[in-house]
Amino acid sequence: MKALVYHGPNKKLWEDKQKPVIQEPTDAVVRITKTTICGTDLHILKGDVPEVTDGRTLGHEGVGVIEEIGPSVTNFKKGDHVLISCISSCGKCDYCRRGMYSHCESGGWILGHLIDGTQAEYVRIPFADTSLYHIPEGSDEESLVMLSDILPTGFECGVLNGQVKPGDTVAIVGAGPIGLASLLTAQFYSPSEIIMIDPDDYRLAVSKKLGATQTINNKKENAIEKVKEFTGKKGADSVIEAVGIPETFELCQSLVAPGGRIANVGVHGKSVDLHLERLWAHNITITTRLVDTITTPMLLKTVQSKKLNSKQLITHYFKLSEIIQAYDTFQHAEREKALKVILTA
């Protein structure tokens, strides 16, 4: 088969690789029909995730058709149409029983990280019964690819950890796909204001279409002053960090109101400053999380019922064989006006 293979920082190739086989009784092999590229893949290519070794097939999102199952798989059969979760869950360990699938003792985020991932013609899925989801007949595959990772990530790590409530003021730093997923799902809870902050005017315009009440270009405007202006000098009740660089995490600390929450979603490759000299007396909660995908079944129903339109996040379409070109587009998102790309096998 063909696969997108990592060969060290800034090195990747679309090349021939051995087709995966069943290794454990709980495995399934899935033929990929559609996949995408994630900001985390870009962090890997920059060298921010050293556990990813030379020869690893990248990718942790996608939909496909089951090609083969192990003898212990009971919920799926060959030919089933499935959504692949970015998190693999054994369903039995202590962490899984607590709903912390991201910390599964045998799984977690392993696809495209510790084992070969989904940016390939075929992928092996461990713990298939608890790491795949049936796709209802007639579903829009492209919309459902957004459920592999970014929608549950924005929702769980941003909205739920940020404890967004009716009437809250929410500030989201970063209007990329994860920030926009947080924007879409924050609206489940009817906040009074959602302020999107980003240096890209195109992404801010998209944010407005998707429900942002205010936008701030922090390359042209002072984001701290503008948020204070929008909130009667208080700051935001819930601040969601959706970038993963020191500057944006520092900005979040200046935007949060007393009693507020900072929910970190971004993947950080460098240390950041924590300004406890300012925050120690302000009753601030700071949360971190790797997505658990525990909300995927609910989000799947929401997308199926058209209460949530995840297809709005897709801007570019490629054949899977054009993945190098797709990466170039995704890496130059500002130039290409790119959000999520869809790769079709």
GROMACS .gro file of C-alpha atoms in nm:
model
  345
    1MET     CA    1   0.000   0.000   0.000
    2LYS     CA    2   0.094   0.369  -0.006
    3ALA     CA    3   0.136   0.572   0.315
    4LEU     CA    4   0.259   0.913   0.430
    5VAL     CA    5   0.572   0.829   0.631
    6TYR     CA    6   0.763   1.049   0.876
    7HIS     CA    7   1.143   1.044   0.845
    8GLY     CA    8   1.245   1.296   1.109
    9PRO     CA    9   1.179   1.670   1.152
   10ASN     CA   10   1.057   1.833   0.829
   11LYS     CA   11   1.092   1.506   0.636
   12LYS     CA   12   0.796   1.308   0.501
   13LEU     CA   13   0.738   1.085   0.197
   14TRP     CA   14   0.438   0.927   0.024
   15GLU     CA   15   0.584   0.583  -0.026
   16ASP     CA   16   0.524   0.210  -0.044
   17LYS     CA   17   0.475   0.033   0.286
   18GLN     CA   18   0.364  -0.312   0.397
   19LYS     CA   19  -0.015  -0.338   0.431
   20PRO     CA   20  -0.109  -0.381   0.802
   21VAL     CA   21  -0.224  -0.719   0.933
   22ILE     CA   22  -0.412  -0.835   1.242
   23GLN     CA   23  -0.165  -0.852   1.532
   24GLU     CA   24  -0.401  -0.895   1.829
   25PRO     CA   25  -0.742  -1.066   1.853
   26THR     CA   26  -0.906  -0.728   1.922
   27ASP     CA   27  -0.766  -0.559   1.607
   28ALA     CA   28  -0.938  -0.455   1.287
   29VAL     CA   29  -0.780  -0.353   0.957
   30VAL     CA   30  -0.967  -0.065   0.795
   31ARG     CA   31  -0.947   0.047   0.432
   32ILE     CA   32  -0.935   0.426   0.447
   33THR     CA   33  -1.190   0.611   0.234
   34LYS     CA   34  -1.137   0.962   0.371
   35THR     CA   35  -0.882   1.117   0.607
   36THR     CA   36  -0.743   1.460   0.693
   37ILE     CA   37  -0.443   1.645   0.837
   38CYS     CA   38  -0.431   1.781   1.192
   39GLY     CA   39  -0.233   2.062   1.350
   40THR     CA   40  -0.077   1.793   1.569
   41ASP     CA   41   0.074   1.638   1.254
   42LEU     CA   42   0.246   1.972   1.191
   43HIS     CA   43   0.380   1.970   1.548
   44ILE     CA   44   0.520   1.621   1.481
   45LEU     CA   45   0.687   1.740   1.161
   46LYS     CA   46   0.847   2.029   1.350
   47GLY     CA   47   0.999   1.779   1.593
   48ASP     CA   48   0.776   1.879   1.887
   49VAL     CA   49   0.672   1.517   1.955
   50PRO     CA   50   0.997   1.320   1.996
   51GLU     CA   51   0.820   0.986   2.061
   52VAL     CA   52   0.730   0.976   1.690
   53THR     CA   53   1.013   0.782   1.529
   54ASP     CA   54   1.151   0.753   1.176
   55GLY     CA   55   0.927   0.529   0.964
   56ARG     CA   56   0.597   0.610   1.135
   57THR     CA   57   0.286   0.650   0.920
   58LEU     CA   58   0.120   0.975   1.030
   59GLY     CA   59  -0.247   1.057   1.085
   60HIS     CA   60  -0.510   0.979   1.348
   61GLU     CA   61  -0.840   1.077   1.181
   62GLY     CA   62  -1.058   0.920   0.917
   63VAL     CA   63  -1.344   0.702   0.804
   64GLY     CA   64  -1.330   0.376   0.616
   65VAL     CA   65  -1.452   0.022   0.560
   66ILE     CA   66  -1.347  -0.277   0.769
   67GLU     CA   67  -1.130  -0.514   0.566
   68GLU     CA   68  -1.056  -0.773   0.834
   69ILE     CA   69  -1.127  -0.831   1.203
   70GLY     CA   70  -0.956  -1.024   1.478
   71PRO     CA   71  -1.133  -1.322   1.637
   72SER     CA   72  -1.227  -1.127   1.953
   73VAL     CA   73  -1.401  -0.838   1.772
   74THR     CA   74  -1.777  -0.870   1.829
   75ASN     CA   75  -1.928  -0.527   1.749
   76PHE     CA   76  -1.808  -0.507   1.389
   77LYS     CA   77  -1.774  -0.725   1.083
   78LYS     CA   78  -1.598  -0.712   0.748
   79GLY     CA   79  -1.758  -0.450   0.523
   80ASP     CA   80  -1.885  -0.225   0.804
   81HIS     CA   81  -1.857   0.149   0.742
   82VAL     CA   82  -1.678   0.305   1.041
   83LEU     CA   83  -1.556   0.627   1.198
   84ILE     CA   84  -1.206   0.597   1.344
   85SER     CA   85  -1.147   0.763   1.680
   86CYS     CA   86  -0.816   0.943   1.726
   87ILE     CA   87  -0.799   0.777   2.069
   88SER     CA   88  -0.769   0.399   2.106
   89SER     CA   89  -0.942   0.261   2.417
   90CYS     CA   90  -0.914  -0.087   2.564
   91GLY     CA   91  -1.231  -0.015   2.766
   92LYS     CA   92  -1.107  -0.223   3.060
   93CYS     CA   93  -0.817  -0.049   3.236
   94ASP     CA   94  -0.861   0.185   3.531
   95TYR     CA   95  -0.834   0.500   3.318
   96CYS     CA   96  -1.085   0.376   3.059
   97ARG     CA   97  -1.332   0.283   3.332
   98ARG     CA   98  -1.305   0.645   3.452
   99GLY     CA   99  -1.373   0.776   3.101
  100MET     CA  100  -1.012   0.891   3.055
  101TYR     CA  101  -0.957   0.703   2.730
  102SER     CA  102  -0.664   0.930   2.639
  103HIS     CA  103  -0.470   0.767   2.925
  104CYS     CA  104  -0.564   0.409   2.839
  105GLU     CA  105  -0.284   0.188   2.970
  106SER     CA  106  -0.261   0.003   2.637
  107GLY     CA  107  -0.392   0.270   2.400
  108GLY     CA  108  -0.465   0.642   2.420
  109TRP     CA  109  -0.330   0.860   2.142
  110ILE     CA  110  -0.123   0.599   1.964
  111LEU     CA  111  -0.239   0.626   1.598
  112GLY     CA  112   0.018   0.821   1.397
  113HIS     CA  113   0.215   0.862   1.719
  114LEU     CA  114   0.332   0.531   1.866
  115ILE     CA  115   0.186   0.304   1.594
  116ASP     CA  116   0.113   0.361   1.226
  117GLY     CA  117  -0.175   0.595   1.153
  118THR     CA  118  -0.450   0.678   0.907
  119GLN     CA  119  -0.275   0.876   0.632
  120ALA     CA  120  -0.248   0.558   0.430
  121GLU     CA  121  -0.459   0.326   0.219
  122TYR     CA  122  -0.505   0.086   0.515
  123VAL     CA  123  -0.467   0.115   0.892
  124ARG     CA  124  -0.468  -0.133   1.182
  125ILE     CA  125  -0.702  -0.025   1.462
  126PRO     CA  126  -0.633  -0.178   1.806
  127PHE     CA  127  -0.930  -0.239   2.038
  128ALA     CA  128  -1.171  -0.211   1.746
  129ASP     CA  129  -1.485  -0.270   1.953
  130THR     CA  130  -1.417   0.038   2.167
  131SER     CA  131  -1.222   0.257   1.921
  132LEU     CA  132  -1.450   0.253   1.614
  133TYR     CA  133  -1.805   0.381   1.560
  134HIS     CA  134  -2.065   0.256   1.315
  135ILE     CA  135  -2.151   0.511   1.046
  136PRO     CA  136  -2.527   0.521   0.973
  137GLU     CA  137  -2.627   0.453   0.612
  138GLY     CA  138  -2.643   0.764   0.395
  139SER     CA  139  -2.413   0.968   0.617
  140ASP     CA  140  -2.186   1.238   0.479
  141GLU     CA  141  -1.837   1.095   0.528
  142GLU     CA  142  -1.666   1.431   0.502
  143SER     CA  143  -1.865   1.576   0.791
  144LEU     CA  144  -1.791   1.271   1.003
  145VAL     CA  145  -1.413   1.296   0.955
  146MET     CA  146  -1.439   1.607   1.174
  147LEU     CA  147  -1.561   1.376   1.455
  148SER     CA  148  -1.239   1.174   1.467
  149ASP     CA  149  -1.059   1.450   1.653
  150ILE     CA  150  -1.127   1.822   1.619
  151LEU     CA  151  -1.491   1.838   1.728
  152PRO     CA  152  -1.449   1.623   2.042
  153THR     CA  153  -1.119   1.802   2.112
  154GLY     CA  154  -1.267   2.151   2.088
  155PHE     CA  155  -1.570   2.041   2.288
  156GLU     CA  156  -1.404   1.838   2.565
  157CYS     CA  157  -1.073   2.022   2.612
  158GLY     CA  158  -1.212   2.368   2.541
  159VAL     CA  159  -1.584   2.398   2.612
  160LEU     CA  160  -1.632   2.134   2.884
  161ASN     CA  161  -1.301   2.204   3.061
  162GLY     CA  162  -1.371   2.577   3.026
  163GLN     CA  163  -1.708   2.517   3.198
  164VAL     CA  164  -1.896   2.735   2.947
  165LYS     CA  165  -2.238   2.825   3.088
  166PRO     CA  166  -2.544   3.019   2.968
  167GLY     CA  167  -2.472   3.391   2.969
  168ASP     CA  168  -2.093   3.351   2.992
  169THR     CA  169  -1.844   3.556   2.797
  170VAL     CA  170  -1.610   3.321   2.610
  171ALA     CA  171  -1.280   3.427   2.450
  172ILE     CA  172  -1.119   3.179   2.210
  173VAL     CA  173  -0.755   3.248   2.121
  174GLY     CA  174  -0.689   3.091   1.781
  175ALA     CA  175  -0.941   3.065   1.498
  176GLY     CA  176  -0.792   2.758   1.334
  177PRO     CA  177  -0.991   2.434   1.306
  178ILE     CA  178  -0.972   2.355   1.681
  179GLY     CA  179  -1.069   2.707   1.780
  180LEU     CA  180  -1.360   2.697   1.535
  181ALA     CA  181  -1.467   2.356   1.670
  182SER     CA  182  -1.470   2.514   2.017
  183LEU     CA  183  -1.675   2.802   1.876
  184LEU     CA  184  -1.934   2.568   1.722
  185THR     CA  185  -1.975   2.353   2.032
  186ALA     CA  186  -1.968   2.641   2.282
  187GLN     CA  187  -2.300   2.747   2.132
  188PHE     CA  188  -2.464   2.435   2.285
  189TYR     CA  189  -2.456   2.632   2.614
  190SER     CA  190  -2.583   2.974   2.497
  191PRO     CA  191  -2.299   3.202   2.609
  192SER     CA  192  -2.383   3.572   2.575
  193GLU     CA  193  -2.059   3.656   2.391
  194ILE     CA  194  -1.804   3.453   2.198
  195ILE     CA  195  -1.495   3.658   2.114
  196MET     CA  196  -1.256   3.507   1.857
  197ILE     CA  197  -0.894   3.627   1.855
  198ASP     CA  198  -0.659   3.554   1.565
  199PRO     CA  199  -0.411   3.743   1.340
  200ASP     CA  200  -0.581   3.616   1.020
  201ASP     CA  201  -0.871   3.825   0.886
  202TYR     CA  202  -1.003   3.536   0.674
  203ARG     CA  203  -1.035   3.307   0.976
  204LEU     CA  204  -1.202   3.584   1.173
  205ALA     CA  205  -1.454   3.631   0.891
  206VAL     CA  206  -1.527   3.256   0.903
  207SER     CA  207  -1.567   3.285   1.281
  208LYS     CA  208  -1.835   3.550   1.234
  209LYS     CA  209  -2.026   3.320   0.996
  210LEU     CA  210  -2.003   3.035   1.248
  211GLY     CA  211  -2.142   3.234   1.539
  212ALA     CA  212  -1.874   3.459   1.692
  213THR     CA  213  -2.026   3.778   1.834
  214GLN     CA  214  -1.696   3.972   1.828
  215THR     CA  215  -1.363   3.924   1.651
  216ILE     CA  216  -1.021   4.072   1.726
  217ASN     CA  217  -0.718   4.070   1.496
  218ASN     CA  218  -0.441   4.063   1.755
  219LYS     CA  219  -0.183   4.160   1.493
  220LYS     CA  220  -0.364   4.491   1.436
  221GLU     CA  221  -0.540   4.551   1.770
  222ASN     CA  222  -0.459   4.517   2.138
  223ALA     CA  223  -0.654   4.204   2.228
  224ILE     CA  224  -0.638   4.269   2.603
  225GLU     CA  225  -0.784   4.619   2.570
  226LYS     CA  226  -1.054   4.503   2.327
  227VAL     CA  227  -1.169   4.215   2.550
  228LYS     CA  228  -1.181   4.452   2.850
  229GLU     CA  229  -1.388   4.690   2.635
  230PHE     CA  230  -1.632   4.414   2.537
  231THR     CA  231  -1.669   4.289   2.896
  232GLY     CA  232  -1.704   4.605   3.103
  233LYS     CA  233  -1.335   4.583   3.203
  234LYS     CA  234  -1.387   4.241   3.368
  235GLY     CA  235  -1.237   3.997   3.121
  236ALA     CA  236  -1.379   3.669   2.991
  237ASP     CA  237  -1.542   3.402   3.207
  238SER     CA  238  -1.399   3.123   2.993
  239VAL     CA  239  -1.080   3.158   2.790
  240ILE     CA  240  -0.988   2.879   2.547
  241GLU     CA  241  -0.627   2.853   2.426
  242ALA     CA  242  -0.636   2.686   2.084
  243VAL     CA  243  -0.290   2.752   1.940
  244GLY     CA  244  -0.015   2.601   2.156
  245ILE     CA  245   0.260   2.867   2.168
  246PRO     CA  246   0.391   3.068   2.468
  247GLU     CA  247   0.253   3.400   2.340
  248THR     CA  248  -0.106   3.277   2.320
  249PHE     CA  249  -0.100   3.110   2.662
  250GLU     CA  250   0.035   3.432   2.812
  251LEU     CA  251  -0.240   3.628   2.636
  252CYS     CA  252  -0.504   3.399   2.790
  253GLN     CA  253  -0.375   3.482   3.138
  254SER     CA  254  -0.437   3.851   3.067
  255LEU     CA  255  -0.789   3.794   2.928
  256VAL     CA  256  -0.947   3.589   3.206
  257ALA     CA  257  -1.185   3.752   3.456
  258PRO     CA  258  -1.166   3.689   3.832
  259GLY     CA  259  -1.333   3.355   3.897
  260GLY     CA  260  -1.277   3.255   3.536
  261ARG     CA  261  -1.133   2.949   3.365
  262ILE     CA  262  -0.845   2.905   3.119
  263ALA     CA  263  -0.886   2.585   2.919
  264ASN     CA  264  -0.569   2.490   2.733
  265VAL     CA  265  -0.629   2.294   2.413
  266GLY     CA  266  -0.312   2.378   2.214
  267VAL     CA  267  -0.021   2.134   2.181
  268HIS     CA  268   0.277   2.304   2.346
  269GLY     CA  269   0.629   2.221   2.230
  270LYS     CA  270   0.796   2.484   2.450
  271SER     CA  271   0.767   2.590   2.813
  272VAL     CA  272   0.545   2.887   2.896
  273ASP     CA  273   0.542   3.143   3.177
  274LEU     CA  274   0.272   3.108   3.441
  275HIS     CA  275   0.204   3.451   3.592
  276LEU     CA  276   0.102   3.350   3.943
  277GLU     CA  277   0.218   3.691   4.065
  278ARG     CA  278  -0.094   3.827   3.892
  279LEU     CA  279  -0.331   3.531   3.912
  280TRP     CA  280  -0.279   3.393   4.264
  281ALA     CA  281  -0.565   3.595   4.418
  282HIS     CA  282  -0.808   3.586   4.126
  283ASN     CA  283  -0.979   3.247   4.180
  284ILE     CA  284  -0.861   3.126   3.839
  285THR     CA  285  -0.889   2.766   3.721
  286ILE     CA  286  -0.639   2.645   3.458
  287THR     CA  287  -0.712   2.312   3.291
  288THR     CA  288  -0.521   2.087   3.053
  289ARG     CA  289  -0.650   1.782   2.871
  290LEU     CA  290  -0.588   1.542   2.588
  291VAL     CA  291  -0.915   1.459   2.418
  292ASP     CA  292  -1.082   1.143   2.551
  293THR     CA  293  -1.346   1.122   2.272
  294ILE     CA  294  -1.602   1.029   2.536
  295THR     CA  295  -1.846   1.274   2.371
  296THR     CA  296  -1.811   1.128   2.019
  297PRO     CA  297  -2.143   0.933   2.029
  298MET     CA  298  -2.331   1.249   2.131
  299LEU     CA  299  -2.156   1.461   1.868
  300LEU     CA  300  -2.228   1.194   1.605
  301LYS     CA  301  -2.601   1.222   1.680
  302THR     CA  302  -2.579   1.601   1.671
  303VAL     CA  303  -2.412   1.600   1.329
  304GLN     CA  304  -2.655   1.335   1.199
  305SER     CA  305  -2.955   1.545   1.306
  306LYS     CA  306  -2.799   1.852   1.139
  307LYS     CA  307  -2.795   2.044   1.467
  308LEU     CA  308  -2.418   2.079   1.416
  309ASN     CA  309  -2.273   2.143   1.070
  310SER     CA  310  -1.915   2.021   1.086
  311LYS     CA  311  -1.872   2.040   0.707
  312GLN     CA  312  -1.834   2.417   0.742
  313LEU     CA  313  -1.479   2.354   0.863
  314ILE     CA  314  -1.367   2.195   0.532
  315THR     CA  315  -1.205   2.424   0.274
  316HIS     CA  316  -0.990   2.203   0.049
  317TYR     CA  317  -1.025   1.861  -0.117
  318PHE     CA  318  -0.748   1.631  -0.245
  319LYS     CA  319  -0.696   1.273  -0.353
  320LEU     CA  320  -0.509   1.073  -0.093
  321SER     CA  321  -0.224   1.038  -0.343
  322GLU     CA  322  -0.195   1.420  -0.342
  323ILE     CA  323  -0.116   1.428   0.030
  324ILE     CA  324   0.218   1.609  -0.010
  325GLN     CA  325   0.036   1.892  -0.189
  326ALA     CA  326  -0.234   1.882   0.080
  327TYR     CA  327   0.031   1.922   0.352
  328ASP     CA  328   0.176   2.222   0.169
  329THR     CA  329  -0.170   2.380   0.158
  330PHE     CA  330  -0.237   2.304   0.526
  331GLN     CA  331   0.106   2.429   0.636
  332HIS     CA  332   0.047   2.757   0.452
  333ALA     CA  333  -0.306   2.802   0.582
  334GLU     CA  334  -0.299   3.182   0.579
  335ARG     CA  335  -0.178   3.197   0.219
  336GLU     CA  336  -0.421   2.927   0.102
  337LYS     CA  337  -0.716   3.029   0.324
  338ALA     CA  338  -0.721   2.671   0.451
  339LEU     CA  339  -0.901   2.521   0.747
  340LYS     CA  340  -0.954   2.143   0.725
  341VAL     CA  341  -0.858   1.945   0.416
  342ILE     CA  342  -1.025   1.622   0.305
  343LEU     CA  343  -0.819   1.345   0.142
  344THR     CA  344  -1.019   1.085  -0.052
  345ALA     CA  345  -0.872   0.743  -0.125
   0.00000   0.00000   0.00000
